[in-house]
Amino acid sequence: MTSTTSPRVALVTGGSGGIGRATAERLARDGFAVGVHYAGNRARAEEVVEKIAADGGRALAVGGDVADEAAMRAAFDAVEEAFGGIDVVVNTAGIMVLSPVAEMDLDDLDRMHRTNIRGTFVVSQQAARRVRTGGAIINFSTSVTRTKFPTYAGYVASKAAVESMSLVLARELRGRDITVNAVAPGPTATPLFLDGKDQQTIDNLANAVPLERLGRPEDIAETVAFLAGPARWVNGQVLFTNGGLA
């Protein structure tokens, strides 16, 4: 049971950049102590930690491959040791390789699915074992499961798996007062999204949204903060945060 005298604690995987960074900083502003996870760039994670600390919050950088059970167990251990427990796990870590099905490099497919599927499963498994009563587990899908853009098949396959495992886990945690949901962003201006796209493609995607702009990382963090905090009656759902794209 979460102590009434200690802050709530969140672990954000992929917390060193893009949506993960915006999420870590938003949760810190909401009063969470935050574990900022990184896969390879510790310096970027430390920048997030320093920013949170400068704003009066508490944060810790933790590293490791999300698909490595021992590394994630150690990351969870470090956050629990530093802050006394874990209430919210936000799993933004993921990679995206785009290719038509006929041309997809199967090594790229395996690498993407190792991070996106196995990684989400490993993090969810640790979260299911450790998140305290009243907590939340928030995984990440994509709005392309609905829009079905060409070249996204391998990526969408991995994220459809994330959606399914998240909805099953919500039901497995019956009686624990822990919510499990997935957030499915639309086109969001992050390095992962913008990489390899020309300006015309970016403009076309922005114009396809009824709000006529790309999402910002802060838009997605707003949804995460809702699920991490007041949204105790939202459980076993996929929230499409995409400006009305699909």
PDB file of C-alpha atoms in Angstrom:
ATOM      1  CA  MET A   1       0.000   0.000   0.000  1.00  0.00           C
ATOM      2  CA  THR A   2       1.303   3.427  -0.925  1.00  0.00           C
ATOM      3  CA  SER A   3       2.325   5.475   2.082  1.00  0.00           C
ATOM      4  CA  THR A   4       0.350   8.642   2.628  1.00  0.00           C
ATOM      5  CA  THR A   5       3.513  10.463   3.657  1.00  0.00           C
ATOM      6  CA  SER A   6       5.763   9.574   0.720  1.00  0.00           C
ATOM      7  CA  PRO A   7       5.504  10.771  -2.890  1.00  0.00           C
ATOM      8  CA  ARG A   8       4.156   8.506  -5.559  1.00  0.00           C
ATOM      9  CA  VAL A   9       6.875   6.964  -7.690  1.00  0.00           C
ATOM     10  CA  ALA A  10       6.997   6.416 -11.453  1.00  0.00           C
ATOM     11  CA  LEU A  11       9.412   4.560 -13.698  1.00  0.00           C
ATOM     12  CA  VAL A  12       9.447   5.772 -17.315  1.00  0.00           C
ATOM     13  CA  THR A  13      11.248   3.568 -19.821  1.00  0.00           C
ATOM     14  CA  GLY A  14      12.695   5.420 -22.768  1.00  0.00           C
ATOM     15  CA  GLY A  15      12.593   8.455 -20.518  1.00  0.00           C
ATOM     16  CA  SER A  16      15.618  10.229 -21.955  1.00  0.00           C
ATOM     17  CA  GLY A  17      14.008  11.736 -25.044  1.00  0.00           C
ATOM     18  CA  GLY A  18      10.862  12.495 -27.035  1.00  0.00           C
ATOM     19  CA  ILE A  19       7.621  11.337 -25.471  1.00  0.00           C
ATOM     20  CA  GLY A  20       9.466   9.636 -22.613  1.00  0.00           C
ATOM     21  CA  ARG A  21      11.219  12.813 -21.562  1.00  0.00           C
ATOM     22  CA  ALA A  22       8.028  14.887 -21.739  1.00  0.00           C
ATOM     23  CA  THR A  23       6.287  12.214 -19.669  1.00  0.00           C
ATOM     24  CA  ALA A  24       9.012  12.061 -17.025  1.00  0.00           C
ATOM     25  CA  GLU A  25       9.026  15.837 -16.650  1.00  0.00           C
ATOM     26  CA  ARG A  26       5.225  16.030 -16.523  1.00  0.00           C
ATOM     27  CA  LEU A  27       4.934  13.332 -13.859  1.00  0.00           C
ATOM     28  CA  ALA A  28       7.616  15.095 -11.829  1.00  0.00           C
ATOM     29  CA  ARG A  29       5.576  18.307 -11.985  1.00  0.00           C
ATOM     30  CA  ASP A  30       2.613  16.282 -10.739  1.00  0.00           C
ATOM     31  CA  GLY A  31       4.641  15.338  -7.663  1.00  0.00           C
ATOM     32  CA  PHE A  32       6.028  11.952  -8.658  1.00  0.00           C
ATOM     33  CA  ALA A  33       9.558  10.861  -7.910  1.00  0.00           C
ATOM     34  CA  VAL A  34      10.699   9.540 -11.287  1.00  0.00           C
ATOM     35  CA  GLY A  35      13.027   6.817 -12.482  1.00  0.00           C
ATOM     36  CA  VAL A  36      14.251   7.974 -15.898  1.00  0.00           C
ATOM     37  CA  HIS A  37      15.246   4.908 -17.897  1.00  0.00           C
ATOM     38  CA  TYR A  38      17.653   4.985 -20.832  1.00  0.00           C
ATOM     39  CA  ALA A  39      18.886   2.251 -23.158  1.00  0.00           C
ATOM     40  CA  GLY A  40      22.243   3.654 -24.250  1.00  0.00           C
ATOM     41  CA  ASN A  41      22.574   7.398 -23.706  1.00  0.00           C
ATOM     42  CA  ARG A  42      23.096   8.000 -20.017  1.00  0.00           C
ATOM     43  CA  ALA A  43      24.038  11.641 -20.563  1.00  0.00           C
ATOM     44  CA  ARG A  44      20.604  12.449 -21.999  1.00  0.00           C
ATOM     45  CA  ALA A  45      18.895  10.701 -19.105  1.00  0.00           C
ATOM     46  CA  GLU A  46      21.005  12.653 -16.638  1.00  0.00           C
ATOM     47  CA  GLU A  47      19.928  15.875 -18.374  1.00  0.00           C
ATOM     48  CA  VAL A  48      16.313  14.960 -17.654  1.00  0.00           C
ATOM     49  CA  VAL A  49      17.180  14.139 -14.046  1.00  0.00           C
ATOM     50  CA  GLU A  50      18.968  17.476 -13.655  1.00  0.00           C
ATOM     51  CA  LYS A  51      16.029  19.363 -15.182  1.00  0.00           C
ATOM     52  CA  ILE A  52      13.592  17.681 -12.798  1.00  0.00           C
ATOM     53  CA  ALA A  53      15.873  18.402  -9.838  1.00  0.00           C
ATOM     54  CA  ALA A  54      16.262  22.049 -10.895  1.00  0.00           C
ATOM     55  CA  ASP A  55      12.476  22.339 -10.860  1.00  0.00           C
ATOM     56  CA  GLY A  56      12.332  20.968  -7.326  1.00  0.00           C
ATOM     57  CA  GLY A  57      11.549  17.329  -8.118  1.00  0.00           C
ATOM     58  CA  ARG A  58      13.265  14.004  -7.450  1.00  0.00           C
ATOM     59  CA  ALA A  59      14.590  11.733 -10.185  1.00  0.00           C
ATOM     60  CA  LEU A  60      17.083   8.962 -10.831  1.00  0.00           C
ATOM     61  CA  ALA A  61      18.608   7.685 -14.086  1.00  0.00           C
ATOM     62  CA  VAL A  62      18.492   3.913 -14.592  1.00  0.00           C
ATOM     63  CA  GLY A  63      19.785   2.048 -17.634  1.00  0.00           C
ATOM     64  CA  GLY A  64      19.393  -1.222 -19.444  1.00  0.00           C
ATOM     65  CA  ASP A  65      17.907  -3.094 -22.369  1.00  0.00           C
ATOM     66  CA  VAL A  66      14.149  -3.362 -21.823  1.00  0.00           C
ATOM     67  CA  ALA A  67      14.183  -6.860 -23.327  1.00  0.00           C
ATOM     68  CA  ASP A  68      16.788  -8.062 -20.798  1.00  0.00           C
ATOM     69  CA  GLU A  69      15.043  -9.423 -17.716  1.00  0.00           C
ATOM     70  CA  ALA A  70      18.073  -9.052 -15.449  1.00  0.00           C
ATOM     71  CA  ALA A  71      18.671  -5.452 -16.546  1.00  0.00           C
ATOM     72  CA  MET A  72      15.053  -4.495 -15.955  1.00  0.00           C
ATOM     73  CA  ARG A  73      14.962  -6.248 -12.606  1.00  0.00           C
ATOM     74  CA  ALA A  74      18.000  -4.174 -11.613  1.00  0.00           C
ATOM     75  CA  ALA A  75      16.359  -0.968 -12.871  1.00  0.00           C
ATOM     76  CA  PHE A  76      13.208  -1.636 -10.863  1.00  0.00           C
ATOM     77  CA  ASP A  77      15.360  -2.498  -7.831  1.00  0.00           C
ATOM     78  CA  ALA A  78      17.241   0.796  -8.119  1.00  0.00           C
ATOM     79  CA  VAL A  79      14.043   2.869  -8.273  1.00  0.00           C
ATOM     80  CA  GLU A  80      12.517   1.007  -5.334  1.00  0.00           C
ATOM     81  CA  GLU A  81      15.682   1.435  -3.282  1.00  0.00           C
ATOM     82  CA  ALA A  82      15.886   5.151  -4.046  1.00  0.00           C
ATOM     83  CA  PHE A  83      12.246   6.056  -3.558  1.00  0.00           C
ATOM     84  CA  GLY A  84      10.680   3.268  -1.502  1.00  0.00           C
ATOM     85  CA  GLY A  85       8.484   1.578  -4.101  1.00  0.00           C
ATOM     86  CA  ILE A  86       6.857   1.986  -7.517  1.00  0.00           C
ATOM     87  CA  ASP A  87       3.312   3.168  -8.219  1.00  0.00           C
ATOM     88  CA  VAL A  88       3.312   3.849 -11.954  1.00  0.00           C
ATOM     89  CA  VAL A  89       5.233   2.270 -14.827  1.00  0.00           C
ATOM     90  CA  VAL A  90       5.162   4.006 -18.210  1.00  0.00           C
ATOM     91  CA  ASN A  91       6.727   1.984 -20.997  1.00  0.00           C
ATOM     92  CA  THR A  92       7.528   4.356 -23.865  1.00  0.00           C
ATOM     93  CA  ALA A  93      10.679   2.519 -25.003  1.00  0.00           C
ATOM     94  CA  GLY A  94      10.429   1.284 -28.567  1.00  0.00           C
ATOM     95  CA  ILE A  95      11.986   1.326 -32.023  1.00  0.00           C
ATOM     96  CA  MET A  96      10.445   1.765 -35.465  1.00  0.00           C
ATOM     97  CA  VAL A  97      11.736   0.383 -38.757  1.00  0.00           C
ATOM     98  CA  LEU A  98       9.586   1.127 -41.808  1.00  0.00           C
ATOM     99  CA  SER A  99       9.480  -1.027 -44.926  1.00  0.00           C
ATOM    100  CA  PRO A 100       6.964  -2.618 -47.276  1.00  0.00           C
ATOM    101  CA  VAL A 101       6.257  -6.211 -46.306  1.00  0.00           C
ATOM    102  CA  ALA A 102       7.823  -7.504 -49.513  1.00  0.00           C
ATOM    103  CA  GLU A 103      11.095  -5.722 -48.785  1.00  0.00           C
ATOM    104  CA  MET A 104      11.337  -5.972 -44.978  1.00  0.00           C
ATOM    105  CA  ASP A 105      14.716  -7.084 -43.658  1.00  0.00           C
ATOM    106  CA  LEU A 106      13.817  -9.878 -41.265  1.00  0.00           C
ATOM    107  CA  ASP A 107      16.736  -9.043 -38.993  1.00  0.00           C
ATOM    108  CA  ASP A 108      15.229  -5.568 -38.596  1.00  0.00           C
ATOM    109  CA  LEU A 109      11.856  -7.183 -37.897  1.00  0.00           C
ATOM    110  CA  ASP A 110      13.375  -9.389 -35.207  1.00  0.00           C
ATOM    111  CA  ARG A 111      15.230  -6.463 -33.636  1.00  0.00           C
ATOM    112  CA  MET A 112      12.090  -4.324 -33.575  1.00  0.00           C
ATOM    113  CA  HIS A 113       9.943  -7.082 -32.139  1.00  0.00           C
ATOM    114  CA  ARG A 114      12.553  -7.883 -29.490  1.00  0.00           C
ATOM    115  CA  THR A 115      12.341  -4.334 -28.156  1.00  0.00           C
ATOM    116  CA  ASN A 116       8.678  -3.608 -28.771  1.00  0.00           C
ATOM    117  CA  ILE A 117       7.107  -6.965 -27.886  1.00  0.00           C
ATOM    118  CA  ARG A 118       9.559  -8.765 -25.619  1.00  0.00           C
ATOM    119  CA  GLY A 119      10.657  -5.475 -24.053  1.00  0.00           C
ATOM    120  CA  THR A 120       7.091  -4.480 -23.250  1.00  0.00           C
ATOM    121  CA  PHE A 121       6.415  -7.951 -21.887  1.00  0.00           C
ATOM    122  CA  VAL A 122       9.502  -7.909 -19.647  1.00  0.00           C
ATOM    123  CA  VAL A 123       8.698  -4.443 -18.283  1.00  0.00           C
ATOM    124  CA  SER A 124       5.029  -5.357 -17.819  1.00  0.00           C
ATOM    125  CA  GLN A 125       6.013  -8.531 -15.992  1.00  0.00           C
ATOM    126  CA  GLN A 126       8.183  -6.618 -13.541  1.00  0.00           C
ATOM    127  CA  ALA A 127       5.462  -3.985 -13.166  1.00  0.00           C
ATOM    128  CA  ALA A 128       2.802  -6.637 -12.484  1.00  0.00           C
ATOM    129  CA  ARG A 129       4.963  -8.025  -9.693  1.00  0.00           C
ATOM    130  CA  ARG A 130       5.927  -4.706  -8.112  1.00  0.00           C
ATOM    131  CA  VAL A 131       3.468  -1.854  -8.697  1.00  0.00           C
ATOM    132  CA  ARG A 132       1.747  -0.923  -5.445  1.00  0.00           C
ATOM    133  CA  THR A 133      -1.982  -0.899  -4.796  1.00  0.00           C
ATOM    134  CA  GLY A 134      -3.640   2.082  -6.461  1.00  0.00           C
ATOM    135  CA  GLY A 135      -1.032   2.175  -9.221  1.00  0.00           C
ATOM    136  CA  ALA A 136      -1.016   2.140 -13.008  1.00  0.00           C
ATOM    137  CA  ILE A 137       0.798   0.420 -15.853  1.00  0.00           C
ATOM    138  CA  ILE A 138       0.817   2.360 -19.133  1.00  0.00           C
ATOM    139  CA  ASN A 139       2.171   0.820 -22.332  1.00  0.00           C
ATOM    140  CA  PHE A 140       2.515   2.370 -25.773  1.00  0.00           C
ATOM    141  CA  SER A 141       0.879   1.406 -29.052  1.00  0.00           C
ATOM    142  CA  THR A 142       0.356   3.557 -32.159  1.00  0.00           C
ATOM    143  CA  SER A 143      -2.567   5.057 -34.044  1.00  0.00           C
ATOM    144  CA  VAL A 144      -1.264   3.334 -37.179  1.00  0.00           C
ATOM    145  CA  THR A 145      -3.063   0.204 -35.968  1.00  0.00           C
ATOM    146  CA  ARG A 146      -6.121   2.122 -37.250  1.00  0.00           C
ATOM    147  CA  THR A 147      -4.729   4.275 -40.056  1.00  0.00           C
ATOM    148  CA  LYS A 148      -2.907   1.320 -41.645  1.00  0.00           C
ATOM    149  CA  PHE A 149      -0.303   3.429 -43.447  1.00  0.00           C
ATOM    150  CA  PRO A 150       1.854   1.498 -45.951  1.00  0.00           C
ATOM    151  CA  THR A 151       5.389   0.517 -44.809  1.00  0.00           C
ATOM    152  CA  TYR A 152       4.287   0.278 -41.152  1.00  0.00           C
ATOM    153  CA  ALA A 153       3.323  -3.421 -41.153  1.00  0.00           C
ATOM    154  CA  GLY A 154       6.198  -4.715 -39.034  1.00  0.00           C
ATOM    155  CA  TYR A 155       5.881  -1.878 -36.549  1.00  0.00           C
ATOM    156  CA  VAL A 156       2.094  -2.185 -36.334  1.00  0.00           C
ATOM    157  CA  ALA A 157       2.410  -5.937 -35.779  1.00  0.00           C
ATOM    158  CA  SER A 158       4.553  -5.249 -32.735  1.00  0.00           C
ATOM    159  CA  LYS A 159       2.210  -2.595 -31.369  1.00  0.00           C
ATOM    160  CA  ALA A 160      -0.915  -4.694 -31.911  1.00  0.00           C
ATOM    161  CA  ALA A 161       0.783  -7.263 -29.683  1.00  0.00           C
ATOM    162  CA  VAL A 162       1.372  -4.545 -27.064  1.00  0.00           C
ATOM    163  CA  GLU A 163      -2.307  -3.616 -27.116  1.00  0.00           C
ATOM    164  CA  SER A 164      -3.416  -7.214 -26.669  1.00  0.00           C
ATOM    165  CA  MET A 165      -1.017  -8.042 -23.834  1.00  0.00           C
ATOM    166  CA  SER A 166      -1.957  -4.824 -22.034  1.00  0.00           C
ATOM    167  CA  LEU A 167      -5.679  -5.582 -22.150  1.00  0.00           C
ATOM    168  CA  VAL A 168      -5.100  -9.134 -20.933  1.00  0.00           C
ATOM    169  CA  LEU A 169      -2.880  -7.913 -18.095  1.00  0.00           C
ATOM    170  CA  ALA A 170      -5.601  -5.491 -16.955  1.00  0.00           C
ATOM    171  CA  ARG A 171      -7.840  -8.492 -16.371  1.00  0.00           C
ATOM    172  CA  GLU A 172      -5.129 -10.601 -14.768  1.00  0.00           C
ATOM    173  CA  LEU A 173      -4.617  -7.911 -12.115  1.00  0.00           C
ATOM    174  CA  ARG A 174      -8.227  -8.121 -10.919  1.00  0.00           C
ATOM    175  CA  GLY A 175      -8.436  -7.326  -7.227  1.00  0.00           C
ATOM    176  CA  ARG A 176      -5.128  -5.423  -7.084  1.00  0.00           C
ATOM    177  CA  ASP A 177      -6.552  -1.919  -7.777  1.00  0.00           C
ATOM    178  CA  ILE A 178      -3.969  -1.475 -10.545  1.00  0.00           C
ATOM    179  CA  THR A 179      -5.036  -0.104 -13.921  1.00  0.00           C
ATOM    180  CA  VAL A 180      -3.423  -1.203 -17.179  1.00  0.00           C
ATOM    181  CA  ASN A 181      -3.912   0.810 -20.352  1.00  0.00           C
ATOM    182  CA  ALA A 182      -2.176   1.552 -23.635  1.00  0.00           C
ATOM    183  CA  VAL A 183      -1.682   4.951 -25.242  1.00  0.00           C
ATOM    184  CA  ALA A 184      -1.724   5.050 -29.052  1.00  0.00           C
ATOM    185  CA  PRO A 185      -0.220   8.343 -30.266  1.00  0.00           C
ATOM    186  CA  GLY A 186      -0.833   9.795 -33.678  1.00  0.00           C
ATOM    187  CA  PRO A 187       1.903  11.573 -35.657  1.00  0.00           C
ATOM    188  CA  THR A 188       3.982  13.307 -32.999  1.00  0.00           C
ATOM    189  CA  ALA A 189       6.999  15.514 -33.595  1.00  0.00           C
ATOM    190  CA  THR A 190       9.708  13.363 -32.038  1.00  0.00           C
ATOM    191  CA  PRO A 191      13.088  12.315 -33.488  1.00  0.00           C
ATOM    192  CA  LEU A 192      11.742   8.743 -33.882  1.00  0.00           C
ATOM    193  CA  PHE A 193       8.827   9.980 -35.985  1.00  0.00           C
ATOM    194  CA  LEU A 194      10.655  12.635 -38.007  1.00  0.00           C
ATOM    195  CA  ASP A 195      13.661  10.459 -38.912  1.00  0.00           C
ATOM    196  CA  GLY A 196      13.780   9.724 -42.639  1.00  0.00           C
ATOM    197  CA  LYS A 197      10.682  11.750 -43.570  1.00  0.00           C
ATOM    198  CA  ASP A 198      10.848  14.640 -46.020  1.00  0.00           C
ATOM    199  CA  GLN A 199       9.005  17.897 -45.335  1.00  0.00           C
ATOM    200  CA  GLN A 200       6.181  17.090 -47.762  1.00  0.00           C
ATOM    201  CA  THR A 201       5.456  13.830 -45.950  1.00  0.00           C
ATOM    202  CA  ILE A 202       5.481  15.597 -42.591  1.00  0.00           C
ATOM    203  CA  ASP A 203       3.163  18.330 -43.897  1.00  0.00           C
ATOM    204  CA  ASN A 204       0.768  15.764 -45.363  1.00  0.00           C
ATOM    205  CA  LEU A 205       0.522  13.937 -42.047  1.00  0.00           C
ATOM    206  CA  ALA A 206      -0.047  17.170 -40.162  1.00  0.00           C
ATOM    207  CA  ASN A 207      -2.790  18.196 -42.579  1.00  0.00           C
ATOM    208  CA  ALA A 208      -4.489  14.795 -42.283  1.00  0.00           C
ATOM    209  CA  VAL A 209      -5.273  15.581 -38.645  1.00  0.00           C
ATOM    210  CA  PRO A 210      -8.477  17.612 -38.103  1.00  0.00           C
ATOM    211  CA  LEU A 211      -6.529  19.883 -35.750  1.00  0.00           C
ATOM    212  CA  GLU A 212      -4.073  20.453 -38.636  1.00  0.00           C
ATOM    213  CA  ARG A 213      -0.845  19.942 -36.765  1.00  0.00           C
ATOM    214  CA  LEU A 214       1.454  17.225 -35.535  1.00  0.00           C
ATOM    215  CA  GLY A 215       1.171  16.200 -31.942  1.00  0.00           C
ATOM    216  CA  ARG A 216       3.716  17.411 -29.432  1.00  0.00           C
ATOM    217  CA  PRO A 217       5.362  15.153 -26.857  1.00  0.00           C
ATOM    218  CA  GLU A 218       3.578  17.224 -24.203  1.00  0.00           C
ATOM    219  CA  ASP A 219       0.210  16.240 -25.726  1.00  0.00           C
ATOM    220  CA  ILE A 220       0.985  12.582 -25.172  1.00  0.00           C
ATOM    221  CA  ALA A 221       2.371  13.235 -21.682  1.00  0.00           C
ATOM    222  CA  GLU A 222      -0.979  14.829 -20.801  1.00  0.00           C
ATOM    223  CA  THR A 223      -2.754  11.548 -21.539  1.00  0.00           C
ATOM    224  CA  VAL A 224      -0.187   9.594 -19.525  1.00  0.00           C
ATOM    225  CA  ALA A 225      -0.610  11.957 -16.569  1.00  0.00           C
ATOM    226  CA  PHE A 226      -4.378  11.386 -16.735  1.00  0.00           C
ATOM    227  CA  LEU A 227      -3.934   7.609 -16.650  1.00  0.00           C
ATOM    228  CA  ALA A 228      -1.257   7.819 -13.956  1.00  0.00           C
ATOM    229  CA  GLY A 229      -3.340  10.047 -11.703  1.00  0.00           C
ATOM    230  CA  PRO A 230      -7.078  10.700 -11.698  1.00  0.00           C
ATOM    231  CA  ALA A 231      -8.209   8.089 -14.233  1.00  0.00           C
ATOM    232  CA  ARG A 232      -8.989   5.288 -11.780  1.00  0.00           C
ATOM    233  CA  TRP A 233     -12.064   4.140 -13.734  1.00  0.00           C
ATOM    234  CA  VAL A 234     -10.204   3.852 -17.050  1.00  0.00           C
ATOM    235  CA  ASN A 235      -8.827   0.323 -17.242  1.00  0.00           C
ATOM    236  CA  GLY A 236      -8.094  -2.175 -19.990  1.00  0.00           C
ATOM    237  CA  GLN A 237      -8.357   0.454 -22.730  1.00  0.00           C
ATOM    238  CA  VAL A 238      -6.380   1.798 -25.676  1.00  0.00           C
ATOM    239  CA  LEU A 239      -6.468   5.622 -25.731  1.00  0.00           C
ATOM    240  CA  PHE A 240      -5.915   7.061 -29.209  1.00  0.00           C
ATOM    241  CA  THR A 241      -4.225  10.412 -28.641  1.00  0.00           C
ATOM    242  CA  ASN A 242      -4.050  11.670 -32.192  1.00  0.00           C
ATOM    243  CA  GLY A 243      -5.998  14.896 -32.711  1.00  0.00           C
ATOM    244  CA  GLY A 244      -8.821  13.027 -34.445  1.00  0.00           C
ATOM    245  CA  LEU A 245      -6.680  11.340 -37.119  1.00  0.00           C
ATOM    246  CA  ALA A 246      -8.438   7.997 -36.740  1.00  0.00           C
TER     247      ALA A 246
END
